[in-house]
XYZ file of C-alpha atoms in Angstrom:
768
model
C -0.379 18.644 19.655
C 0.290 16.246 22.541
C 2.588 13.300 21.887
C 0.924 9.978 21.056
C 0.420 7.950 24.207
C -1.420 5.050 25.793
C -3.104 5.391 29.184
C -4.456 2.859 31.665
C -6.979 3.295 34.461
C -8.062 0.508 36.807
C -11.588 0.795 38.203
C -12.993 -0.482 41.481
C -14.504 -3.370 39.514
C -11.026 -4.620 38.644
C -11.263 -3.730 34.931
C -8.287 -1.925 33.384
C -9.256 0.546 30.644
C -6.374 0.891 28.162
C -6.883 3.894 25.862
C -5.130 4.817 22.608
C -4.544 8.574 22.307
C -3.168 9.783 18.979
C -5.634 12.185 17.292
C -7.306 12.395 14.900
C -7.724 8.636 14.288
C -5.471 7.065 16.948
C -3.077 5.727 14.335
C -0.713 3.002 15.499
C 2.436 5.087 15.569
C 5.614 3.568 17.011
C 5.059 5.208 20.459
C 1.495 3.810 20.506
C 2.685 0.267 19.742
C 5.351 0.538 22.440
C 2.805 1.991 24.875
C 0.360 -0.830 24.221
C 3.019 -3.426 24.972
C 3.900 -1.690 28.244
C 0.285 -1.316 29.394
C -0.718 -4.887 28.540
C 2.323 -6.231 30.363
C 1.484 -4.064 33.376
C -2.201 -5.021 33.391
C -1.347 -8.706 33.087
C 1.050 -8.582 36.023
C -1.190 -6.585 38.415
C -3.182 -8.581 40.940
C -5.948 -5.957 41.146
C -6.760 -6.319 37.428
C -9.332 -9.010 36.628
C -10.022 -8.047 33.011
C -9.056 -5.487 30.371
C -10.963 -3.215 27.971
C -9.097 -1.720 24.990
C -10.542 1.470 23.487
C -9.615 4.624 21.602
C -9.872 8.259 22.578
C -12.099 10.840 20.891
C -14.816 8.545 19.589
C -12.466 6.536 17.354
C -10.874 3.168 18.062
C -7.955 3.229 15.587
C -7.474 4.075 11.932
C -4.673 1.535 11.661
C -0.922 1.610 11.247
C 0.712 5.041 11.013
C 1.512 5.502 7.329
C 4.224 8.042 8.215
C 6.348 5.067 9.249
C 6.151 3.831 5.634
C 7.698 7.101 4.482
C 10.528 6.747 6.986
C 11.174 3.177 5.872
C 11.221 4.184 2.188
C 13.448 7.180 2.890
C 15.966 5.256 4.975
C 15.676 1.986 3.083
C 15.587 0.303 6.485
C 12.732 -2.157 7.007
C 13.763 -2.690 10.633
C 11.972 0.571 11.435
C 8.691 -1.343 11.087
C 7.602 -2.491 14.557
C 6.438 -6.084 15.104
C 2.702 -5.829 15.714
C 1.204 -9.071 14.438
C 3.079 -11.575 16.604
C 4.570 -9.832 19.607
C 1.594 -7.589 20.374
C -1.562 -9.150 18.938
C -0.703 -12.819 19.533
C 1.564 -12.868 22.570
C 0.234 -9.981 24.640
C -3.434 -9.751 23.626
C -4.756 -13.043 22.276
C -2.711 -15.268 24.617
C -3.219 -12.970 27.615
C -4.204 -14.788 30.835
C -6.854 -12.155 31.476
C -9.826 -11.507 29.171
C -9.613 -8.491 26.867
C -12.627 -6.818 25.251
C -12.326 -4.215 22.486
C -14.696 -1.254 22.878
C -14.882 -0.043 19.280
C -16.327 3.251 18.084
C -16.056 5.388 14.958
C -13.628 3.239 13.022
C -11.379 0.224 13.367
C -9.368 -0.086 10.179
C -6.254 -2.015 9.234
C -4.086 -2.637 12.264
C -6.850 -1.137 14.411
C -9.255 -3.903 13.406
C -6.481 -6.480 13.825
C -6.035 -5.324 17.440
C -9.782 -5.653 18.009
C -9.887 -9.127 16.433
C -7.051 -10.205 18.715
C -9.245 -9.400 21.714
C -11.564 -12.030 23.175
C -14.735 -10.066 22.363
C -15.692 -6.908 20.460
C -18.417 -4.458 21.467
C -19.112 -1.640 18.993
C -21.041 1.603 18.776
C -23.497 2.041 15.870
C -22.189 2.886 12.379
C -18.584 2.012 13.253
C -16.501 1.368 10.117
C -14.591 -1.926 10.079
C -12.121 -2.928 7.390
C -8.647 -4.026 6.273
C -7.527 -1.614 3.513
C -3.780 -2.394 3.552
C -3.666 -3.779 0.001
C -4.226 -0.250 -1.322
C -0.820 0.644 0.137
C 0.966 -2.318 -1.390
C 1.162 -4.484 1.761
C -0.913 -7.303 3.224
C -3.302 -6.985 6.179
C -3.613 -9.462 9.000
C -4.932 -12.490 7.154
C -5.874 -15.109 9.735
C -8.550 -13.794 12.081
C -11.070 -12.186 9.739
C -11.817 -15.444 7.809
C -12.360 -17.208 11.152
C -14.818 -14.562 12.324
C -16.860 -13.713 9.200
C -16.228 -16.671 6.897
C -13.650 -17.104 4.157
C -15.568 -15.645 1.196
C -16.597 -12.455 2.994
C -13.121 -11.993 4.456
C -11.487 -12.315 1.037
C -13.959 -9.804 -0.399
C -13.194 -7.306 2.369
C -9.433 -7.727 2.008
C -9.024 -7.841 -1.780
C -11.442 -4.974 -2.378
C -10.322 -3.032 0.723
C -14.038 -2.897 1.508
C -15.221 -1.728 4.914
C -18.464 -2.741 6.621
C -20.511 -1.188 9.428
C -20.675 -2.553 12.950
C -24.284 -3.582 12.291
C -23.210 -5.790 9.399
C -20.246 -6.955 11.472
C -22.647 -8.129 14.196
C -24.671 -10.146 11.685
C -21.481 -11.745 10.353
C -20.023 -12.515 13.790
C -17.195 -9.993 13.740
C -18.895 -7.930 16.468
C -20.409 -9.492 19.592
C -22.813 -6.649 20.394
C -23.766 -3.194 19.122
C -24.636 -0.679 21.843
C -24.950 3.094 22.084
C -21.828 5.201 22.467
C -22.968 6.164 25.966
C -23.127 2.523 27.057
C -20.064 1.286 25.171
C -17.564 1.248 28.049
C -20.101 0.050 30.622
C -21.180 -2.929 28.490
C -17.573 -3.723 27.574
C -16.512 -3.770 31.239
C -19.351 -6.104 32.193
C -18.638 -8.330 29.184
C -14.968 -8.620 30.192
C -15.936 -9.524 33.780
C -18.424 -12.095 32.506
C -15.646 -13.745 30.483
C -13.408 -13.750 33.549
C -16.207 -15.410 35.546
C -16.828 -17.919 32.710
C -20.364 -16.580 32.181
C -19.423 -15.742 28.583
C -17.097 -17.687 26.286
C -13.393 -16.904 26.193
C -12.710 -17.037 22.448
C -9.364 -16.766 20.744
C -10.153 -15.858 17.124
C -6.998 -17.456 15.795
C -8.092 -20.866 17.084
C -11.546 -20.902 15.466
C -12.229 -23.067 12.415
C -16.036 -23.339 12.390
C -16.505 -20.717 9.632
C -13.749 -21.900 7.315
C -15.611 -24.892 5.867
C -13.828 -28.014 4.680
C -10.324 -27.859 3.234
C -11.608 -28.668 -0.256
C -14.278 -25.923 -0.021
C -11.715 -23.405 1.200
C -9.301 -24.248 -1.596
C -12.057 -23.811 -4.175
C -12.902 -20.369 -2.751
C -9.207 -19.410 -2.828
C -8.836 -20.713 -6.379
C -11.682 -18.501 -7.589
C -10.264 -15.550 -5.642
C -6.857 -15.990 -7.288
C -8.405 -16.056 -10.736
C -10.390 -12.909 -9.972
C -7.321 -11.154 -8.554
C -5.289 -12.031 -11.643
C -8.031 -10.559 -13.805
C -8.613 -7.333 -11.856
C -5.170 -6.809 -10.320
C -2.570 -8.751 -12.295
C 0.938 -8.807 -10.848
C -0.063 -6.875 -7.763
C 2.113 -8.866 -5.386
C 0.184 -8.005 -2.252
C -3.034 -9.603 -3.537
C -1.471 -12.980 -4.285
C 0.638 -12.854 -1.113
C -2.512 -12.193 0.891
C -4.251 -15.250 -0.549
C -1.162 -17.415 -0.078
C -0.897 -16.518 3.601
C -4.637 -17.144 4.116
C -4.229 -20.614 2.617
C -1.193 -21.337 4.786
C -3.305 -20.663 7.869
C -6.202 -22.797 6.685
C -3.966 -25.770 5.888
C -1.629 -25.601 8.886
C -3.596 -23.599 11.457
C -4.064 -19.937 12.263
C -0.900 -19.552 14.276
C 1.112 -21.149 11.493
C -0.538 -18.744 9.048
C 0.701 -15.818 11.100
C 4.163 -17.271 11.488
C 5.046 -19.133 8.340
C 4.372 -18.727 4.623
C 6.428 -20.052 1.723
C 6.042 -17.194 -0.740
C 7.801 -16.833 -4.068
C 8.025 -13.061 -3.851
C 11.380 -12.335 -5.412
C 13.264 -15.601 -5.116
C 12.126 -19.157 -4.443
C 14.408 -19.587 -1.446
C 12.486 -17.017 0.643
C 10.907 -18.640 3.700
C 8.763 -15.807 4.995
C 6.596 -15.117 7.987
C 3.377 -13.067 7.719
C 5.118 -10.168 9.432
C 8.141 -10.621 7.171
C 5.946 -10.797 4.072
C 4.453 -7.487 5.157
C 7.908 -5.956 5.583
C 9.135 -7.301 2.238
C 6.129 -5.794 0.477
C 6.713 -2.445 2.196
C 10.103 -2.219 0.502
C 8.767 -2.887 -2.995
C 8.076 -0.033 -5.409
C 4.375 -0.925 -5.308
C 4.268 0.413 -1.777
C 6.598 3.332 -2.511
C 4.400 4.584 -5.344
C 1.143 4.170 -3.451
C 2.471 5.813 -0.299
C 3.820 8.706 -2.389
C 0.405 9.235 -3.991
C -1.293 8.954 -0.578
C 0.778 11.779 0.918
C 0.744 13.776 -2.309
C -3.046 13.702 -2.297
C -3.120 14.990 1.277
C -0.730 17.807 0.350
C -3.096 19.172 -2.317
C -5.265 20.673 0.436
C -2.443 23.060 1.415
C -2.271 26.063 -0.908
C 0.009 28.986 0.076
C -1.761 32.329 0.516
C -5.133 30.590 0.409
C -5.398 27.981 3.144
C -2.869 29.585 5.489
C -4.169 33.148 5.860
C -7.083 32.601 8.240
C -9.912 32.580 5.693
C -13.020 30.526 6.396
C -15.008 28.947 3.546
C -18.414 30.398 2.774
C -21.356 28.078 2.471
C -22.390 27.030 -1.030
C -25.979 25.829 -0.864
C -27.238 26.517 -4.376
C -25.329 25.992 -7.627
C -26.364 26.783 -11.189
C -25.025 24.653 -14.036
C -25.193 26.013 -17.574
C -25.333 23.255 -20.166
C -26.922 19.856 -19.719
C -24.615 17.834 -21.946
C -22.308 15.045 -20.823
C -20.197 17.264 -18.583
C -22.946 19.572 -17.340
C -25.245 16.710 -16.374
C -22.383 14.942 -14.604
C -21.454 18.101 -12.677
C -25.084 18.605 -11.654
C -25.294 14.963 -10.547
C -22.189 15.328 -8.370
C -23.742 18.253 -6.509
C -27.259 16.899 -5.922
C -25.797 13.616 -4.665
C -24.173 15.646 -1.917
C -27.190 17.745 -0.926
C -26.377 20.875 -2.912
C -29.385 22.368 -4.713
C -28.822 22.656 -8.486
C -30.459 24.805 -11.134
C -29.771 23.383 -14.597
C -30.072 25.855 -17.482
C -30.368 24.983 -21.149
C -31.198 26.905 -24.316
C -34.444 25.074 -25.129
C -36.893 22.545 -23.695
C -35.569 19.664 -25.775
C -32.000 20.030 -24.531
C -33.194 20.656 -20.969
C -35.283 17.498 -20.897
C -32.388 15.509 -22.317
C -30.061 16.883 -19.613
C -32.508 16.061 -16.814
C -32.976 12.535 -18.160
C -29.204 12.081 -18.239
C -28.969 13.153 -14.596
C -31.783 10.778 -13.658
C -29.975 7.979 -15.508
C -26.753 8.797 -13.638
C -28.539 8.506 -10.305
C -30.435 5.348 -11.289
C -27.163 3.787 -12.393
C -25.721 4.283 -8.923
C -28.785 2.635 -7.397
C -28.520 -0.316 -9.796
C -24.858 -0.819 -8.888
C -25.661 -0.705 -5.179
C -23.771 2.576 -4.644
C -26.893 4.489 -3.573
C -30.162 3.624 -1.851
C -33.454 4.410 -3.553
C -34.417 6.865 -0.790
C -31.190 8.821 -1.223
C -31.667 8.777 -4.983
C -35.173 10.221 -4.645
C -33.925 12.920 -2.262
C -31.079 13.805 -4.612
C -33.384 14.287 -7.598
C -35.564 16.619 -5.509
C -32.512 18.926 -5.342
C -32.669 19.518 -9.129
C -34.616 22.143 -11.071
C -34.459 22.821 -14.808
C -34.779 26.345 -16.239
C -34.548 28.133 -19.594
C -33.578 31.606 -18.339
C -31.671 33.346 -15.552
C -34.659 34.040 -13.269
C -33.509 31.427 -10.703
C -29.950 32.754 -10.621
C -30.645 35.659 -8.280
C -29.694 33.672 -5.147
C -27.142 31.143 -6.411
C -23.787 30.854 -4.636
C -21.901 29.465 -7.625
C -22.402 29.050 -11.369
C -20.522 26.442 -13.382
C -20.542 26.976 -17.140
C -20.227 23.694 -19.063
C -20.929 24.548 -22.712
C -18.887 23.778 -25.844
C -15.344 25.166 -26.194
C -16.338 28.397 -27.966
C -14.677 31.624 -26.814
C -17.448 33.984 -28.064
C -20.155 31.844 -26.445
C -18.352 31.654 -23.102
C -17.678 35.412 -23.110
C -21.352 36.105 -23.795
C -22.468 33.792 -20.982
C -20.117 35.351 -18.435
C -21.267 38.858 -19.335
C -24.852 37.728 -18.712
C -23.940 35.961 -15.465
C -22.366 39.093 -14.043
C -25.747 40.805 -14.328
C -27.959 37.881 -13.284
C -26.079 36.568 -10.239
C -25.567 38.098 -6.771
C -22.239 39.905 -6.070
C -20.854 37.044 -3.949
C -21.524 34.363 -6.577
C -18.543 32.339 -7.810
C -18.330 32.360 -11.614
C -16.734 29.077 -12.698
C -16.054 27.531 -16.091
C -15.459 23.880 -16.915
C -13.278 24.695 -19.935
C -10.478 22.208 -20.422
C -8.117 24.359 -22.496
C -9.169 28.013 -22.933
C -7.262 30.707 -21.027
C -9.523 32.050 -18.252
C -8.428 35.625 -18.851
C -9.965 35.339 -22.326
C -13.159 33.778 -20.945
C -13.673 36.655 -18.495
C -12.295 39.375 -20.721
C -15.638 41.184 -21.072
C -16.554 41.206 -17.384
C -15.569 43.451 -14.484
C -15.741 40.624 -11.918
C -12.508 38.836 -12.670
C -11.789 38.252 -8.988
C -14.758 35.841 -8.994
C -13.817 33.956 -12.168
C -12.255 30.540 -11.668
C -11.845 27.278 -13.533
C -13.662 24.184 -12.261
C -12.304 21.523 -14.604
C -14.099 18.235 -13.930
C -13.130 14.932 -15.512
C -15.743 12.802 -17.211
C -17.965 11.286 -15.953
C -18.023 14.189 -13.510
C -20.180 12.492 -10.865
C -17.742 9.552 -10.692
C -14.229 10.853 -11.333
C -12.296 12.085 -8.275
C -10.157 14.882 -9.752
C -11.225 18.536 -9.764
C -8.671 20.841 -11.361
C -9.208 24.307 -9.864
C -7.757 26.966 -12.168
C -7.020 30.415 -10.842
C -5.940 33.543 -12.626
C -3.763 36.285 -11.176
C -6.981 38.111 -10.227
C -8.963 35.253 -8.668
C -9.512 35.983 -4.962
C -8.191 33.612 -2.301
C -11.709 33.405 -0.861
C -13.134 32.108 -4.141
C -10.349 29.512 -4.414
C -10.956 28.335 -0.832
C -14.716 28.167 -1.405
C -14.319 26.002 -4.521
C -11.800 23.738 -2.761
C -14.352 23.242 0.008
C -17.155 22.463 -2.444
C -14.840 20.008 -4.187
C -14.318 18.093 -0.957
C -18.050 18.154 -0.170
C -18.806 16.532 -3.518
C -16.035 13.979 -2.841
C -13.434 15.254 -5.278
C -9.701 15.759 -4.864
C -9.187 19.470 -5.616
C -5.830 20.374 -7.163
C -5.240 24.132 -7.503
C -3.318 25.120 -10.639
C -2.373 28.254 -12.531
C -3.897 29.630 -15.700
C -2.538 28.804 -19.154
C -3.686 26.925 -22.235
C -4.542 23.415 -21.051
C -3.830 24.302 -17.378
C -1.826 21.522 -15.661
C -3.125 18.121 -16.775
C -3.957 18.760 -20.433
C -0.981 21.115 -20.783
C 1.453 18.475 -19.502
C -0.109 15.727 -21.593
C -0.706 17.521 -24.884
C 2.558 16.053 -26.304
C 1.185 12.569 -25.547
C -1.081 12.412 -28.595
C 1.244 14.509 -30.748
C 4.261 12.262 -30.152
C 2.146 9.210 -30.996
C 1.146 10.785 -34.331
C 4.755 11.794 -34.961
C 5.810 8.158 -34.521
C 3.177 7.111 -37.049
C 4.574 9.633 -39.517
C 8.004 8.106 -38.873
C 6.619 4.730 -39.936
C 5.702 3.070 -36.631
C 2.532 0.959 -36.658
C -0.507 2.625 -35.035
C -1.670 -0.498 -33.250
C 1.810 -1.396 -32.032
C 1.986 2.039 -30.389
C -1.317 1.485 -28.583
C -0.204 -1.958 -27.473
C 3.059 -0.648 -26.017
C 1.300 2.120 -24.085
C -1.323 -0.287 -22.731
C 1.445 -2.634 -21.702
C 3.146 0.222 -19.906
C 0.079 0.583 -17.692
C -2.162 3.249 -19.189
C -5.707 1.918 -19.711
C -5.779 2.533 -23.463
C -3.346 3.751 -26.076
C -3.339 7.214 -27.683
C -5.130 6.112 -30.859
C -7.948 4.248 -29.156
C -8.252 7.338 -26.966
C -8.469 9.429 -30.143
C -11.344 7.220 -31.334
C -13.175 7.694 -28.032
C -12.682 11.461 -27.940
C -13.868 11.967 -31.498
C -11.812 13.515 -34.262
C -13.648 16.840 -34.177
C -12.683 17.396 -30.544
C -9.102 16.348 -31.272
C -8.830 18.746 -34.221
C -10.231 21.679 -32.221
C -7.999 21.190 -29.199
C -4.932 20.571 -31.347
C -5.440 24.009 -32.851
C -5.446 25.565 -29.363
C -2.138 23.929 -28.484
C -0.603 24.607 -31.892
C -1.450 28.275 -31.430
C -0.178 28.440 -27.835
C 3.026 26.422 -28.328
C 3.992 26.641 -32.034
C 7.690 26.056 -31.286
C 7.101 22.517 -30.079
C 3.900 21.278 -31.717
C 3.826 18.544 -34.312
C 1.072 19.127 -36.833
C 0.026 15.775 -38.201
C -2.419 15.469 -41.113
C -3.822 12.208 -39.698
C -6.932 13.577 -37.972
C -7.945 15.704 -40.961
C -7.534 12.712 -43.258
C -9.687 10.547 -40.990
C -12.399 13.226 -40.918
C -12.337 13.610 -44.711
C -12.838 9.856 -45.037
C -16.089 10.101 -43.064
C -14.666 8.674 -39.865
C -15.201 10.113 -36.387
C -14.067 7.324 -34.106
C -16.404 5.461 -31.829
C -19.058 8.188 -32.160
C -20.037 6.973 -35.631
C -18.531 3.497 -35.401
C -15.809 4.338 -37.916
C -12.362 4.891 -36.514
C -8.942 3.363 -36.335
C -10.706 0.491 -34.591
C -13.970 -1.320 -35.314
C -16.627 -1.281 -32.608
C -19.137 -4.090 -32.302
C -21.583 -4.342 -29.435
C -20.465 -6.831 -26.817
C -16.896 -7.174 -28.076
C -13.612 -5.354 -27.597
C -12.428 -2.820 -30.193
C -10.434 -4.427 -33.005
C -7.878 -2.788 -35.333
C -9.476 -1.772 -38.623
C -7.164 -2.734 -41.518
C -9.087 -0.457 -43.903
C -7.415 2.611 -42.313
C -3.967 1.535 -43.495
C -4.191 3.488 -46.814
C -5.126 6.623 -44.805
C -2.092 6.100 -42.575
C 0.135 5.677 -45.609
C -1.228 8.943 -47.049
C -0.485 10.629 -43.699
C 3.139 9.453 -43.920
C 3.411 10.660 -47.496
C 2.142 14.128 -46.599
C 4.298 14.368 -43.458
C 7.386 13.273 -45.386
C 9.646 12.971 -42.337
C 10.775 9.315 -42.511
C 14.586 9.288 -42.681
C 15.511 8.284 -46.208
C 11.855 7.518 -46.849
C 12.050 4.370 -44.711
C 10.242 3.594 -41.428
C 12.373 3.901 -38.302
C 13.129 0.795 -36.242
C 12.183 1.082 -32.557
C 11.611 -1.279 -29.639
C 8.519 -1.232 -27.401
C 10.622 0.439 -24.731
C 11.627 3.197 -27.154
C 8.001 3.685 -28.219
C 6.985 4.293 -24.610
C 9.922 6.635 -24.037
C 9.325 8.634 -27.235
C 5.677 9.159 -26.236
C 6.068 9.823 -22.501
C 9.398 11.663 -22.305
C 7.874 14.663 -24.166
C 5.142 14.608 -21.481
C 7.876 14.756 -18.835
C 9.478 17.602 -20.793
C 6.245 19.625 -20.830
C 5.681 18.764 -17.161
C 9.051 20.411 -16.485
C 7.771 23.612 -18.083
C 4.618 23.377 -15.963
C 6.823 23.093 -12.866
C 9.149 25.932 -13.896
C 6.244 28.277 -14.612
C 4.660 27.481 -11.259
C 1.443 26.240 -12.826
C 1.264 23.784 -9.919
C 2.110 24.549 -6.311
C 4.351 21.510 -5.971
C 5.533 18.633 -8.167
C 3.469 16.100 -6.233
C 0.301 17.995 -7.258
C 1.096 17.096 -10.862
C 1.623 13.478 -9.791
C -1.838 13.377 -8.208
C -3.401 15.040 -11.238
C -1.705 12.626 -13.653
C -2.822 9.577 -11.656
C -6.408 10.694 -11.040
C -6.918 12.521 -14.333
C -4.836 10.644 -16.886
C -4.726 7.132 -15.370
C -0.953 7.361 -15.136
C 0.316 4.267 -13.301
C 0.903 4.771 -9.614
C 3.316 1.926 -8.994
C 5.009 -1.127 -10.455
C 6.394 -4.484 -9.319
C 9.988 -5.038 -10.431
C 9.471 -5.440 -14.200
C 5.723 -4.841 -14.117
C 3.656 -1.665 -14.292
C 0.350 -1.439 -12.477
C -2.424 1.134 -12.818
C -3.325 2.637 -9.447
C -6.771 4.101 -10.202
C -7.929 3.779 -13.770
C -9.681 7.060 -14.502
C -11.499 9.026 -17.130
C -10.734 12.449 -18.492
C -12.554 15.197 -20.294
C -11.845 17.901 -22.850
C -9.401 16.580 -25.426
C -9.072 13.314 -23.482
C -12.737 12.382 -23.199
C -13.300 8.910 -21.757
C -10.571 6.538 -20.588
C -11.845 3.041 -19.830
C -10.722 0.909 -16.897
C -8.069 -1.680 -17.612
C -5.016 -2.976 -15.798
C -2.154 -4.424 -17.772
C 1.536 -5.268 -17.424
C 4.647 -4.925 -19.491
C 7.649 -7.118 -18.778
C 10.396 -5.314 -20.683
C 10.559 -2.048 -18.759
C 12.109 -1.492 -15.366
C 10.870 1.900 -14.125
C 8.715 2.541 -11.102
C 5.737 4.877 -11.332
C 3.776 6.993 -8.839
C 2.712 9.905 -11.027
C 4.483 11.552 -13.959
C 7.178 13.455 -11.993
C 7.774 10.675 -9.461
C 8.230 8.281 -12.382
C 10.558 10.650 -14.249
C 12.777 10.997 -11.176
C 12.911 7.208 -10.894
C 13.913 6.929 -14.557
C 16.467 9.685 -14.048
C 16.370 13.256 -15.336
C 19.671 12.812 -17.139
C 18.416 9.775 -19.051
C 15.264 11.631 -20.099
C 17.319 14.674 -21.109
C 19.909 12.801 -23.185
C 17.191 10.786 -24.924
C 15.212 13.883 -25.872
C 18.361 15.672 -27.020
C 19.254 12.746 -29.304
C 15.745 12.625 -30.788
C 15.620 16.401 -31.297
C 18.773 16.153 -33.405
C 17.202 13.331 -35.427
C 13.549 14.430 -35.659
C 13.277 18.116 -34.818
C 12.287 20.606 -32.124
C 9.293 18.641 -30.893
C 11.748 16.669 -28.742
C 13.967 19.618 -27.736
C 14.648 19.424 -23.976
C 13.288 22.292 -21.894
C 15.637 24.606 -20.012
C 14.322 23.295 -16.688
C 14.984 19.656 -17.623
C 18.463 20.458 -18.909
C 19.359 22.350 -15.739
C 18.068 19.624 -13.416
C 19.754 16.881 -15.447
C 23.164 18.542 -15.649
C 23.169 19.508 -11.954
C 21.780 16.206 -10.723
C 18.741 17.821 -9.072
C 15.506 15.778 -8.874
C 12.684 17.152 -11.005
C 10.464 17.054 -7.926
C 12.752 19.382 -5.936
C 11.140 22.793 -5.202
C 11.468 25.448 -7.880
C 13.720 28.365 -6.907
C 12.014 31.534 -5.699
C 13.418 33.449 -8.663
C 11.383 31.371 -11.103
C 8.071 32.522 -12.455
C 5.356 31.171 -10.172
C 1.791 31.916 -11.158
C 0.374 29.274 -8.852
C 2.099 30.808 -5.817
C 0.706 34.304 -6.262
């Protein structure tokens, strides 16, 4: 690939065309920033240049700042590697240029790309161009001064705080774009527009100097006040959100240029007198940015699977998918496919269940329309892609089948035997099982090269994670095909190996067990949930138990007890709750009370059941409850998860450690980053199987000092040796449940990060 560069051509009309060239999205890499400075200085000094047009190569303006620079800064710990874009380039060379500059925008102008365009004196865009400032999602602030002056304060705050992009058509209505023209006419119109500005036939507007859309100072402060309250509610202690609003206010009070240059921000210490560019650089060095950038690159890495994506295979088209089972998961899976123009045949055992499944799918689609996520026309077209059936007659030409029935081995084996006969030879045979070994599922078939796990997370049409489970016999072509389908239906596919629980549920099965063990040791149920919520997970293990239902919890616990008897803790709590007639939120009787319109509240009537659980467990030292801090509660619940994650890494269940980070963030709502003493949830998510529905919530906890970024990233930040010594101490006090794994012990004693690659001598199912 050619090196990133910036070119300039001067036409006979006296217009210099400056072009960004850094495929695929013309990211603002360091050579691009340097090249822009050189070309603008040259164009400004040349007598034959009357005006300038800035554009991007390949049908894209710019996707923004090169995030690879963030990695270099984090790795070196040197913030000076960040180039100065906001002042030196955008203000001094573009906005204050003595010659008019017009941005010719096509495809996308995001982040720093949009900031460049807003620094120009006019913006001409092609249709459907995406415009936005998504920097807050990476833990830093965007340019804060120009967007409010072009689109109005309220809309600008919405775009920045929500990282929400708009189209060029909407941008034209708001005043961000001066004209929308066809791609073929983009450069021609931009050249003429620049010449008209030079000849004073069109206004020469410096965005930073405008105030007409800001309203009065009192109005602006009221808008900012409401925005701060909303940000505290939806993103508490996310420093970049409050910093963004502070810098916006600085510009409104003291002028746009002052907003760029100066902002008094209490970021870490009150004596900091920061500039917008310096605020940006300070935020880059915080763990918020480190965690988010890690997850960003980790997510990109999931698309590279050795011996699958690197052997020259091309994905086959999947145009028709059959889904067996129209329950919660099956209907969600079907919805995900029809929303992305894949024809779906939904099969059920009788008309009643089929009608219920179809109605659920229709409700899913209508819900997206109601929330403004889907137009009515697209909803109607999506529902036309669905057909319900009661037999296999429509399966003769399907490209993939996804089985989504209850976790019953005999039932799944029967279905797969029938599918082998009903489906064409090329058809992918997938199961949505969350725990059962795939070799057992396909035991009675002769097509094991086509059998694969497609583990969706509930609700399947919303949640982004798709855990793709392969056996030693699954063909590379089938894996590649399912990865491709996953991307088409807007999922993040993570390929994992085959075992009980696979990667996510396998790593996290100690999560619920350690919580129940703590209860048996005398720790209060509701205190445990509170500590875990404060850590950053959306809900605690016992509220999660209520949501999943006790029947599901009992069934999946048996699977893990059977697979890993040496390190399972068998608590009587769930059985006692079931015997008392409770089944969690499903029947309104759980550890919490559930009233419509209000938050769940601890139910004091369960306390006798908990006491009976402790009596039967009989593991409290000396018959007395143990004394633990909130920090110790979090450690005693999550360090066993780290321990099991180490076994997942050693066995090669995942290709790389960062895959488990992505899966834990997208599947288990594990926090992605923290601010100093605060933990923040990156993407609150839901799960399925034994973790059924996790609700969105963002909370903080002021007594812990670890940074997050996924389970392994977090464990490395805590320190493998600290995790190891803690588990070893607890195993001596409370038994083998806490016994450190061989992998953890080896990494801790040798000082090797848990995320370091596993040696080639280790077992590696995922690398087959």
